[in-house]
DNA sequence: CTGTTAGCGCATTCAC
DNA sequence: GTGAATGCGCTAACAG
């Protein structure tokens, strides 16, 4: 009954002995490296089953210089933004024999580089870098060791690929939507300074206003950090300083959630009194109260595309990444003024 | 300028040559395995820096039979529930030299077992199993190969540890809270059938009702699947069948979000008309509108504790896992009737 | 204290 | 077709 298999796992050599053939033959069968007579193949297969053999990936890796593992650098495990992308990566890896080790850079350039060095020491076959603060030069440098594909960058060498979405355009769409609805006093909760995505979204906000002939009021722009709480604080600040506005555009969904809560606390109705638009379309955004109007970012596809691209890079094949564009998703937090 | 370091990464042997010592000496310095004279140590350190040496973890692993990697089995990457736990794992691993490879069982016992076999082939040094549908026997069996710690189970052998929270008690607290607020017609959106956690929470619901002398009305219990949409559907069904209720207890936060949306759609105010309680206290639950009253599950701590325990198991040290108990977090979706 | 030797488990020459 | 031999990079006896 009790199956005390405390025997060390069987090796390829065990299988060879068990089947009465040489180790090389077993290896050949496993890898389809050469023709092997049918009877021997049968014997080996049987031996494999009998010994419950499973190849030791570390030995394989040492020998071949590949680990069948790719490294993923996120900035924050347990952020819905990255997790949705990871789902795409996961699906992209499905059935490829590759596994992934995920590390977090915590939005810190040095930590990112450190983590990448760690991944490299583990001999990952390639790296997917999601956002981050590292310079493109550094990425390129690392790509000399292993292929890298990164989101949020424009890169295209033989061992590095980057693709980015048009944040400025996305933000423009969001604000444009508000303007078309008749809003003119539109507040903006930005992302953190020094963040390229955040800057581009701010630029889109400004352009949309400018094109509509609406003068930009700096007092309506307040800096956030992409987290919920910063959205709450931002709008709170707006009220404290007595600003008037009929709509707010938050630089990402998470800060929009914070904005929403602050509005609720103040007894201001959404969208009746104030309209709200976010950016990202996180999975949760279709279940906020009311469901959030936002700019949809194809997070899942980004993960999937990045993975497929990396796999091709690893195999030395040419790549050309293509992801769906940003789009405005009108739900229920915006209304005509 | 361009740093075409296309040279293959340096090995321990390179370092040894460069420093004019034997490979073993280098190894000894790296691992602190034995005393080494200061001058040699200096020379080696310098050589390491000069050659940018980093040990090949695959070789190390092959030699030592350890991979400095642990495997994590989640059921759904990109579910806030698991992600919060993963954050705890991540922090627990910080500075230990261990990395983790995360795989997903997708709530399917066979897939789980498959994934674990995969991890084992990769020679992970231990496994953390988060929830899942596998039988305890299977877990025990795998633990013969590598130590395992699992959440949601009661296990305690030399190579397997499991700890679980008292779901029944948690649910009881939730419903008890509602009852104390004067509610008597309390609907319940359950979790999926065959899920142990779900069953226990249902039991807690029943017990609280029973203890309060409230007769259980089966028509008020509708089955969900822990996802947002099922909460929405469930309440929708309640309305369609003309049920009367003043409160609903959802078996987890995600389904509570769905419940909330359905209520919003019907123009029913929360908590003025209907009170709502969830279960989990996901990070997002403090930012719903209004913030959700729920049963707090120490997800982060579970990840942290599991990791620390696994590390001890790996090193053959005795373990004894201790996590904070469930607690009721009263926010703004419940009110006296 | 330190160098030499011998594998870890596998894939891959090279002969036959 | 198939076996024997070799080495991937590193650590752990074993001698000195």
XYZ file of C-alpha atoms (C1' of nucleotides) in Angstrom:
706
model
C 0.000 0.000 0.000
C 2.497 2.585 1.133
C 4.715 3.436 -1.771
C 7.962 4.401 -0.031
C 9.751 5.382 -3.188
C 12.652 6.886 -1.388
C 14.901 5.608 -4.130
C 16.665 8.417 -5.925
C 15.036 9.226 -9.233
C 16.159 7.000 -12.078
C 18.680 8.279 -14.559
C 19.132 7.729 -18.218
C 21.802 5.194 -17.338
C 19.325 3.176 -15.298
C 17.011 3.087 -18.249
C 19.809 1.961 -20.527
C 20.750 -0.888 -18.237
C 17.151 -1.874 -17.714
C 16.606 -1.997 -21.468
C 19.939 -3.601 -22.231
C 21.132 -0.825 -24.500
C 23.675 1.969 -24.291
C 22.910 5.341 -22.786
C 23.411 6.991 -26.137
C 20.626 4.948 -27.618
C 18.246 6.062 -24.931
C 19.251 9.642 -25.466
C 18.710 9.285 -29.190
C 15.236 7.958 -28.692
C 14.382 10.682 -26.237
C 15.541 13.412 -28.571
C 14.740 11.803 -31.906
C 18.329 12.523 -32.803
C 18.833 9.450 -34.964
C 17.110 6.351 -36.255
C 16.824 3.500 -33.807
C 15.584 -0.008 -34.495
C 12.050 -0.695 -33.444
C 12.773 -3.486 -31.000
C 15.247 -1.407 -29.081
C 12.858 1.495 -29.077
C 10.160 -0.726 -27.589
C 12.508 -1.992 -24.928
C 13.571 1.506 -24.011
C 10.059 2.829 -23.859
C 9.121 0.003 -21.558
C 12.148 0.612 -19.383
C 11.315 4.293 -19.169
C 7.830 3.519 -18.014
C 9.010 0.895 -15.580
C 11.605 3.127 -13.999
C 9.404 6.226 -14.119
C 12.305 7.983 -15.729
C 12.212 11.723 -16.238
C 15.235 13.532 -17.633
C 17.113 15.745 -15.231
C 16.712 19.201 -16.688
C 19.740 20.515 -14.869
C 21.981 17.963 -16.490
C 20.386 18.571 -19.837
C 20.790 22.267 -19.358
C 24.401 22.054 -18.353
C 25.148 19.961 -21.387
C 23.248 22.001 -23.918
C 23.804 25.402 -22.403
C 20.064 25.978 -22.374
C 17.746 25.778 -19.406
C 14.354 25.613 -21.050
C 13.519 28.481 -18.781
C 12.825 32.083 -19.521
C 13.015 34.942 -17.079
C 10.254 37.472 -16.606
C 10.911 40.799 -14.981
C 7.800 42.492 -13.651
C 7.772 45.546 -11.457
C 5.257 44.359 -8.954
C 3.992 40.863 -8.648
C 0.440 41.171 -7.430
C -0.448 44.202 -9.455
C -3.426 43.449 -11.680
C -1.615 45.194 -14.491
C 1.287 42.783 -14.552
C -0.758 39.774 -13.652
C -2.956 40.103 -16.661
C 0.139 40.322 -18.829
C 1.596 37.299 -17.086
C -1.470 35.352 -18.029
C -0.605 36.013 -21.647
C 2.958 34.890 -21.042
C 1.746 31.763 -19.328
C -0.462 30.866 -22.241
C 2.312 31.614 -24.692
C 4.587 29.177 -22.900
C 1.973 26.456 -22.735
C 3.132 23.306 -24.423
C 6.542 24.690 -25.323
C 8.451 22.914 -22.597
C 9.598 26.229 -21.243
C 8.958 27.359 -17.713
C 9.404 30.833 -16.387
C 10.938 32.355 -13.345
C 9.399 35.635 -12.380
C 11.295 38.327 -10.565
C 10.302 41.800 -9.569
C 12.203 44.987 -10.254
C 9.995 47.141 -8.034
C 10.237 50.093 -10.406
C 13.872 50.487 -9.574
C 16.476 50.514 -12.322
C 19.251 49.070 -10.221
C 17.133 46.337 -8.786
C 15.996 45.475 -12.287
C 19.565 45.101 -13.473
C 20.373 42.992 -10.443
C 17.466 40.696 -11.093
C 18.454 40.321 -14.698
C 21.952 39.343 -13.694
C 20.415 36.740 -11.429
C 18.360 35.371 -14.277
C 21.432 35.285 -16.460
C 23.338 33.310 -13.843
C 20.502 30.840 -13.969
C 21.097 30.571 -17.667
C 17.596 31.509 -18.684
C 17.252 31.190 -22.426
C 15.682 34.599 -22.790
C 14.139 37.448 -20.873
C 10.871 39.296 -20.998
C 11.042 42.712 -19.438
C 7.733 44.311 -18.577
C 7.983 48.072 -18.321
C 10.668 49.178 -15.953
C 12.986 52.059 -15.553
C 16.167 50.675 -17.083
C 17.699 52.596 -19.947
C 17.441 51.133 -23.420
C 21.225 50.996 -23.555
C 21.347 48.724 -20.550
C 18.738 46.478 -22.102
C 20.731 46.298 -25.295
C 23.822 45.443 -23.333
C 22.117 42.555 -21.557
C 20.746 41.370 -24.848
C 24.313 40.468 -25.745
C 24.001 37.547 -23.364
C 20.456 36.430 -23.952
C 17.628 37.656 -26.166
C 15.310 40.141 -24.539
C 11.907 41.410 -25.444
C 10.474 44.316 -23.581
C 7.220 46.158 -23.455
C 7.163 49.918 -23.368
C 10.231 50.389 -25.571
C 11.021 50.699 -29.220
C 13.824 48.278 -29.911
C 14.641 46.053 -32.805
C 17.957 44.288 -33.068
C 18.705 40.659 -33.669
C 18.556 39.855 -30.000
C 16.347 42.571 -28.585
C 12.825 43.515 -29.428
C 10.657 46.141 -27.841
C 7.233 47.391 -28.638
C 5.236 50.136 -27.116
C 1.708 51.451 -27.309
C 0.816 54.993 -28.090
C 0.112 56.346 -24.633
C -0.189 59.886 -25.862
C -2.898 58.860 -28.287
C -4.672 56.821 -25.631
C -4.824 59.754 -23.260
C -5.918 61.964 -26.101
C -8.845 59.617 -26.813
C -9.871 59.661 -23.188
C -9.915 63.417 -22.883
C -11.402 63.837 -26.343
C -14.285 61.627 -25.227
C -14.889 63.872 -22.246
C -14.733 66.987 -24.371
C -17.230 65.583 -26.850
C -19.517 64.995 -23.939
C -19.394 68.724 -23.250
C -16.875 68.794 -20.425
C -14.424 71.665 -20.261
C -13.186 71.643 -16.694
C -11.356 68.321 -16.797
C -9.056 67.421 -13.940
C -6.086 65.137 -14.474
C -4.540 62.769 -11.954
C -1.141 62.041 -13.446
C 1.258 59.174 -12.967
C 4.561 59.524 -11.132
C 7.175 61.924 -12.450
C 10.031 60.340 -14.381
C 7.746 57.658 -15.716
C 7.714 57.701 -19.472
C 4.195 56.304 -19.790
C 2.953 58.880 -17.344
C 4.575 61.700 -19.253
C 3.107 60.592 -22.529
C -0.344 60.383 -21.060
C 0.032 63.878 -19.688
C 1.008 65.030 -23.145
C -2.140 63.472 -24.591
C -4.220 65.290 -22.021
C -2.643 68.596 -22.960
C -2.996 68.057 -26.670
C -6.669 67.162 -26.491
C -7.351 70.270 -24.466
C -5.289 72.418 -26.778
C -6.991 71.117 -29.917
C -10.366 71.912 -28.401
C -9.258 75.387 -27.577
C -9.567 74.790 -23.862
C -7.008 76.613 -21.844
C -4.970 74.341 -19.639
C -5.410 75.075 -15.959
C -2.380 73.798 -14.027
C -4.425 73.771 -10.856
C -6.481 70.965 -12.349
C -3.447 68.722 -12.781
C -2.289 66.852 -9.725
C 0.450 64.270 -9.485
C -0.384 60.726 -8.510
C 1.668 57.539 -8.441
C -0.537 55.037 -10.241
C -1.825 53.639 -6.942
C -5.369 53.834 -5.621
C -4.566 56.017 -2.716
C -2.962 58.686 -4.839
C -6.204 59.076 -6.780
C -8.084 59.614 -3.583
C -5.557 62.117 -2.298
C -5.459 63.957 -5.595
C -9.164 64.630 -5.771
C -9.239 65.410 -2.106
C -6.626 68.053 -2.788
C -8.697 69.452 -5.645
C -11.606 69.966 -3.302
C -9.450 71.419 -0.574
C -8.138 74.030 -2.954
C -11.623 74.799 -4.178
C -11.259 73.716 -7.807
C -14.280 73.390 -10.024
C -14.437 70.472 -12.457
C -17.016 68.241 -14.075
C -14.771 65.392 -15.111
C -11.547 63.728 -14.175
C -9.142 61.698 -16.225
C -6.934 59.403 -14.161
C -3.671 58.219 -15.673
C -4.462 54.621 -14.827
C -7.378 52.551 -13.567
C -5.990 52.045 -10.112
C -5.827 55.749 -9.425
C -9.287 56.070 -10.970
C -10.528 53.684 -8.284
C -9.160 56.052 -5.685
C -10.782 58.995 -7.383
C -14.059 57.146 -7.396
C -13.865 56.489 -3.688
C -13.098 60.102 -2.859
C -16.057 61.219 -4.924
C -18.274 58.721 -3.119
C -17.088 60.015 0.206
C -17.944 63.565 -0.802
C -21.391 62.477 -1.889
C -20.697 63.356 -5.509
C -22.420 61.110 -7.992
C -20.635 59.427 -10.897
C -21.405 60.041 -13.683
C -24.293 62.390 -12.822
C -22.192 65.060 -11.191
C -18.715 64.168 -12.351
C -17.505 61.940 -15.175
C -14.469 59.703 -14.767
C -12.146 57.988 -17.202
C -9.287 55.647 -16.400
C -6.506 54.032 -18.381
C -5.610 50.305 -18.682
C -8.921 48.506 -18.454
C -7.900 46.175 -15.688
C -10.068 43.091 -15.274
C -11.755 44.673 -12.271
C -12.816 47.766 -14.132
C -15.925 46.185 -15.581
C -17.100 45.516 -12.030
C -16.603 48.845 -10.366
C -19.680 50.816 -9.378
C -20.460 52.025 -11.900
C -18.336 50.154 -14.442
C -15.407 52.303 -15.472
C -14.992 54.024 -18.805
C -11.346 53.613 -19.697
C -8.669 53.156 -22.319
C -8.172 49.504 -22.975
C -4.628 48.270 -23.032
C -4.218 44.767 -24.531
C -2.367 43.412 -21.547
C -3.000 39.759 -22.213
C -1.965 40.098 -25.831
C 1.154 41.963 -24.854
C 2.205 39.012 -22.746
C 1.344 36.546 -25.456
C 3.029 38.468 -28.235
C 6.120 39.129 -26.168
C 6.428 35.449 -25.401
C 6.029 34.291 -28.968
C 8.530 36.876 -30.078
C 11.042 35.814 -27.462
C 10.709 32.197 -28.458
C 11.476 33.119 -32.041
C 14.415 35.234 -30.969
C 15.721 32.295 -28.990
C 15.489 30.073 -32.015
C 17.133 32.680 -34.173
C 14.064 33.345 -36.265
C 13.067 36.808 -37.461
C 10.390 38.529 -35.440
C 7.951 41.326 -35.840
C 5.696 42.041 -32.919
C 2.158 43.209 -33.485
C -0.303 44.041 -30.733
C -3.807 45.479 -30.914
C -3.922 49.270 -30.473
C -5.303 51.091 -27.488
C -9.008 51.676 -27.594
C -11.601 53.652 -25.730
C -14.045 51.501 -23.794
C -17.102 53.513 -22.923
C -18.843 52.145 -19.893
C -20.819 53.970 -17.279
C -18.697 56.587 -15.563
C -19.023 59.213 -18.273
C -22.047 61.186 -19.327
C -23.010 64.246 -21.332
C -22.816 67.422 -19.399
C 32.027 52.526 -26.868
C 30.132 49.460 -27.936
C 30.924 46.662 -25.565
C 30.553 43.606 -27.787
C 31.085 41.093 -25.052
C 30.139 38.166 -27.161
C 32.677 36.100 -25.324
C 31.070 33.193 -23.559
C 30.621 33.882 -19.858
C 33.672 33.141 -17.787
C 33.843 29.975 -15.752
C 35.300 29.166 -12.427
C 38.243 27.680 -14.267
C 38.922 30.968 -16.005
C 38.974 32.688 -12.680
C 41.345 30.104 -11.285
C 43.776 30.549 -14.153
C 43.495 34.310 -14.014
C 44.282 34.270 -10.310
C 46.930 31.597 -10.569
C 45.233 29.196 -8.177
C 43.353 25.954 -8.460
C 39.640 25.749 -9.207
C 38.953 24.271 -5.811
C 40.400 27.304 -4.125
C 38.074 29.533 -6.025
C 35.174 27.305 -5.142
C 36.175 27.353 -1.510
C 36.231 31.100 -1.437
C 32.895 31.324 -3.162
C 31.249 28.943 -0.759
C 33.221 29.705 2.370
C 33.854 25.999 2.571
C 37.325 26.289 4.035
C 39.926 28.779 5.148
C 41.973 30.354 2.409
C 45.018 32.583 2.784
C 44.392 36.249 2.426
C 46.639 36.885 -0.525
C 45.002 34.174 -2.588
C 41.611 35.421 -1.601
C 42.532 38.900 -2.795
C 43.815 37.561 -6.076
C 40.688 35.517 -6.631
C 38.369 38.367 -5.779
C 40.187 40.534 -8.237
C 40.038 37.865 -10.913
C 36.339 37.426 -10.330
C 35.754 41.107 -10.786
C 37.994 41.288 -13.811
C 36.351 38.379 -15.580
C 32.850 39.341 -14.462
C 32.454 35.794 -13.272
C 29.085 34.512 -12.095
C 28.664 30.875 -11.123
C 26.631 28.727 -13.468
C 23.683 27.664 -11.381
C 22.944 24.704 -13.621
C 26.355 23.249 -13.020
C 26.117 23.961 -9.338
C 22.725 22.383 -9.265
C 23.751 19.301 -11.127
C 26.624 18.789 -8.768
C 24.811 19.439 -5.544
C 21.474 18.005 -6.530
C 19.841 21.257 -5.564
C 18.599 23.966 -7.878
C 18.146 26.870 -5.510
C 14.693 27.033 -6.985
C 11.346 26.313 -5.476
C 8.160 25.588 -7.348
C 4.911 27.352 -6.678
C 1.624 25.887 -7.797
C -1.175 28.424 -8.011
C -4.535 27.808 -9.553
C -4.793 30.967 -11.538
C -2.016 33.386 -12.127
C -3.679 36.777 -12.397
C -6.222 36.208 -9.691
C -5.854 38.812 -6.969
C -6.249 36.055 -4.425
C -3.141 34.185 -5.496
C -1.203 37.266 -6.381
C -1.416 38.646 -2.918
C -0.165 35.338 -1.579
C 2.636 35.328 -4.113
C 3.755 38.662 -2.803
C 4.288 37.002 0.542
C 6.223 34.203 -1.103
C 8.328 36.686 -2.990
C 9.214 38.527 0.170
C 9.940 35.276 1.945
C 12.427 34.327 -0.740
C 14.127 37.704 -0.742
C 17.795 37.403 0.025
C 17.739 33.633 0.304
C 19.259 32.957 -3.085
C 16.216 30.988 -4.061
C 14.118 31.814 -7.075
C 10.704 30.448 -7.844
C 9.021 29.035 -10.858
C 5.309 29.505 -10.820
C 2.938 27.155 -12.548
C -0.801 27.066 -12.649
C -3.028 24.090 -11.902
C -6.197 25.802 -13.086
C -8.258 24.156 -10.376
C -7.773 20.802 -11.990
C -6.360 17.901 -10.000
C -4.713 16.185 -12.941
C -3.170 19.344 -14.267
C -1.863 20.067 -10.807
C -0.173 16.702 -10.611
C 1.284 17.190 -14.067
C 2.703 20.549 -13.154
C 4.223 19.138 -10.010
C 5.899 16.422 -11.997
C 7.295 19.125 -14.234
C 8.662 20.979 -11.257
C 10.186 17.799 -9.951
C 11.938 17.152 -13.253
C 13.405 20.613 -12.870
C 14.723 19.516 -9.525
C 13.080 22.250 -7.543
C 14.195 22.024 -3.951
C 10.677 22.238 -2.612
C 7.121 23.030 -3.556
C 4.482 25.401 -2.315
C 0.993 24.348 -3.246
C -1.666 27.011 -2.977
C -5.140 25.543 -2.614
C -5.913 23.089 -5.322
C -8.008 20.033 -5.783
C -5.423 17.309 -5.346
C -6.034 14.742 -2.658
C -3.908 14.864 0.452
C -2.658 11.385 -0.381
C -1.238 12.582 -3.665
C 0.445 15.486 -1.940
C 1.974 13.143 0.588
C 3.199 10.951 -2.195
C 4.933 13.805 -3.971
C 6.428 14.896 -0.703
C 8.530 11.756 -0.899
C 10.557 13.462 -3.599
C 10.669 17.013 -2.346
C 9.273 18.801 0.669
C 5.891 20.398 0.124
C 3.941 22.945 2.036
C 0.370 23.594 1.126
C -2.316 26.001 2.119
C -5.830 24.783 2.716
C -4.817 21.410 4.140
C -3.974 19.919 7.468
C -0.752 18.046 7.028
C 2.252 17.537 9.205
C 4.926 15.033 8.304
C 8.642 15.459 8.092
C 8.449 16.536 4.474
C 4.956 17.892 4.137
C 3.253 20.678 5.966
C -0.208 22.060 5.463
C -2.170 24.658 7.280
C -5.672 25.839 6.793
C -7.874 28.598 8.068
C -11.214 28.073 9.659
C -13.518 28.881 6.778
C -16.560 27.727 8.631
C -15.813 30.142 11.444
C -15.121 32.949 8.980
C -18.446 32.512 7.287
C -20.116 32.249 10.648
C -18.633 35.615 11.641
C -19.875 37.206 8.455
C -23.429 36.017 8.837
C -23.402 36.634 12.554
C -22.488 40.245 11.834
C -25.475 40.553 9.530
C -27.781 38.975 12.058
C -26.628 41.310 14.789
C -27.483 44.145 12.474
C -31.044 42.884 12.427
C -31.072 41.027 9.145
C -33.018 37.806 8.874
C -33.519 37.278 5.181
C -29.875 36.742 4.232
C -29.070 35.414 0.781
C -25.945 33.371 0.163
C -23.919 33.193 -3.032
C -21.890 30.048 -2.579
C -18.661 28.882 -4.112
C -18.449 26.038 -6.614
C -19.570 22.580 -5.604
C -16.780 20.142 -4.729
C -14.675 22.929 -3.368
C -13.796 22.301 0.228
C -13.460 25.961 1.148
C -16.814 26.656 -0.427
C -18.451 23.869 1.489
C -17.061 25.019 4.781
C -18.252 28.548 4.194
C -21.705 27.244 3.407
C -21.620 25.337 6.661
C -20.757 28.516 8.534
C -23.682 30.264 6.927
C -26.034 27.523 8.006
C -24.728 27.371 11.505
C -25.048 31.091 12.108
C -28.610 31.008 10.887
C -29.420 27.975 12.979
C -27.950 29.423 16.131
C -30.046 32.540 15.662
C -33.158 30.478 15.236
C -33.606 31.614 11.647
C -35.012 28.975 9.413
C -32.847 28.283 6.409
C -34.556 29.074 3.137
C -32.964 27.047 0.326
C -34.312 29.518 -2.197
C -31.971 32.108 -0.744
C -28.902 29.994 -1.474
C -27.579 30.095 -4.999
C -24.456 28.512 -6.350
C -21.653 30.657 -7.695
C -18.132 29.873 -8.821
C -16.040 32.456 -6.994
C -15.941 34.693 -10.060
C -17.484 38.140 -10.410
C -19.985 37.159 -13.003
C -21.459 34.385 -10.915
C -22.290 36.892 -8.205
C -24.125 39.012 -10.681
C -26.007 36.060 -12.085
C -26.855 34.752 -8.659
C -28.531 37.906 -7.448
C -30.184 38.359 -10.786
C -31.671 34.920 -10.315
C -32.848 35.837 -6.849
C -34.775 38.759 -8.274
C -36.158 36.760 -11.157
C -37.589 34.224 -8.754
C -39.030 36.972 -6.602
C -37.044 36.375 -3.430
C -37.077 38.884 -0.609
C -33.843 39.619 1.239
C -32.146 42.468 3.026
C -28.594 41.188 2.940
C -26.337 38.934 0.978
C -23.241 37.069 1.982
C -20.980 36.176 -0.928
C -18.555 33.299 -0.494
C -15.677 35.418 -1.730
C -14.944 39.023 -2.581
C -14.925 38.534 -6.296
C -18.458 37.230 -6.350
C -19.383 40.042 -3.968
C -18.210 42.486 -6.629
C -20.641 40.866 -9.039
C -23.413 41.054 -6.497
C -22.657 44.717 -6.002
C -22.915 45.400 -9.711
C -26.222 43.617 -10.060
C -27.625 45.594 -7.164
C -26.402 48.816 -8.764
C -28.079 47.865 -11.999
C -31.372 47.273 -10.224
C -31.104 50.631 -8.512
C -30.823 49.047 -5.093
C -28.640 50.963 -2.696
C -25.862 49.396 -0.651
C -25.972 49.402 2.294
C -29.202 51.421 2.608
C -31.446 48.830 0.989
C -29.299 45.734 1.069
C -26.194 44.880 3.094
C -23.340 42.926 1.565
C -20.480 40.927 3.019
C -17.662 39.228 1.119
C -14.849 36.871 2.052
C -11.079 37.265 1.468
C -10.464 40.982 1.742
C -8.676 41.324 -1.554
C -6.579 44.452 -1.952
C -9.277 45.990 -4.134
C -11.987 45.590 -1.536
C -11.073 48.746 0.316
C -11.683 50.690 -2.882
C -15.023 49.394 -4.014
C -17.998 51.736 -3.834
C -18.727 51.598 -1.052
C -15.735 49.814 0.528
C -16.619 46.194 1.175
C -17.267 44.640 4.539
C -15.597 41.260 4.414
C -13.719 38.476 6.181
C -10.040 39.142 6.055
C -7.846 36.286 5.002
C -4.127 36.847 5.731
C -3.070 36.112 2.177
C 0.266 37.835 2.335
C 1.151 36.121 5.575
C 0.111 32.788 4.218
C 2.622 33.197 1.415
C 5.299 34.358 3.781
C 4.711 31.662 6.357
C 4.514 28.934 3.744
C 7.815 30.048 2.287
C 9.619 30.194 5.589
C 8.250 26.799 6.476
C 9.329 25.304 3.190
C 12.823 26.675 3.575
C 13.069 25.028 6.973
C 11.733 21.777 5.609
C 14.341 21.912 2.873
C 17.068 22.355 5.434
C 15.680 19.570 7.540
C 14.668 21.815 10.387
C 11.475 21.319 12.391
C 8.591 23.564 11.424
C 5.393 24.797 12.897
C 3.339 27.147 10.796
C 1.376 29.895 12.410
C -0.783 32.381 10.545
C -3.104 35.091 11.836
C -6.730 33.981 12.109
C -9.571 35.168 9.929
C -11.164 38.360 11.045
C -14.202 40.409 10.245
C -13.432 43.739 8.630
C -16.409 46.022 8.909
C -16.388 48.640 6.202
C -19.311 50.313 4.537
C -21.528 47.764 2.845
C -23.381 46.683 5.961
C -25.852 48.611 8.072
C -28.454 48.088 10.749
C -31.806 47.171 9.400
C 45.914 25.663 3.730
C 45.806 23.990 -1.231
C 46.106 21.204 -5.585
C 44.573 16.855 -7.891
C 41.004 13.723 -9.013
C 36.597 12.211 -9.815
C 32.133 12.457 -10.923
C 26.772 14.836 -10.942
C 23.312 13.210 -15.669
C 23.135 13.905 -20.058
C 24.172 14.748 -25.369
C 27.411 14.285 -28.677
C 31.242 13.435 -31.116
C 33.734 9.454 -32.943
C 34.454 4.855 -34.317
C 32.564 0.429 -35.509
C 22.186 1.571 -36.320
C 24.765 1.533 -32.036
C 28.302 1.640 -28.298
C 32.400 3.935 -26.115
C 34.418 7.976 -24.863
C 34.385 12.826 -23.698
C 33.108 17.008 -21.373
C 29.431 20.860 -20.002
C 30.956 23.831 -14.932
C 31.188 22.948 -10.575
C 32.032 20.744 -5.736
C 33.739 17.293 -2.710
C 36.545 13.906 -1.225
C 41.294 12.780 -1.175
C 46.096 13.656 -0.626
C 49.713 16.449 0.443
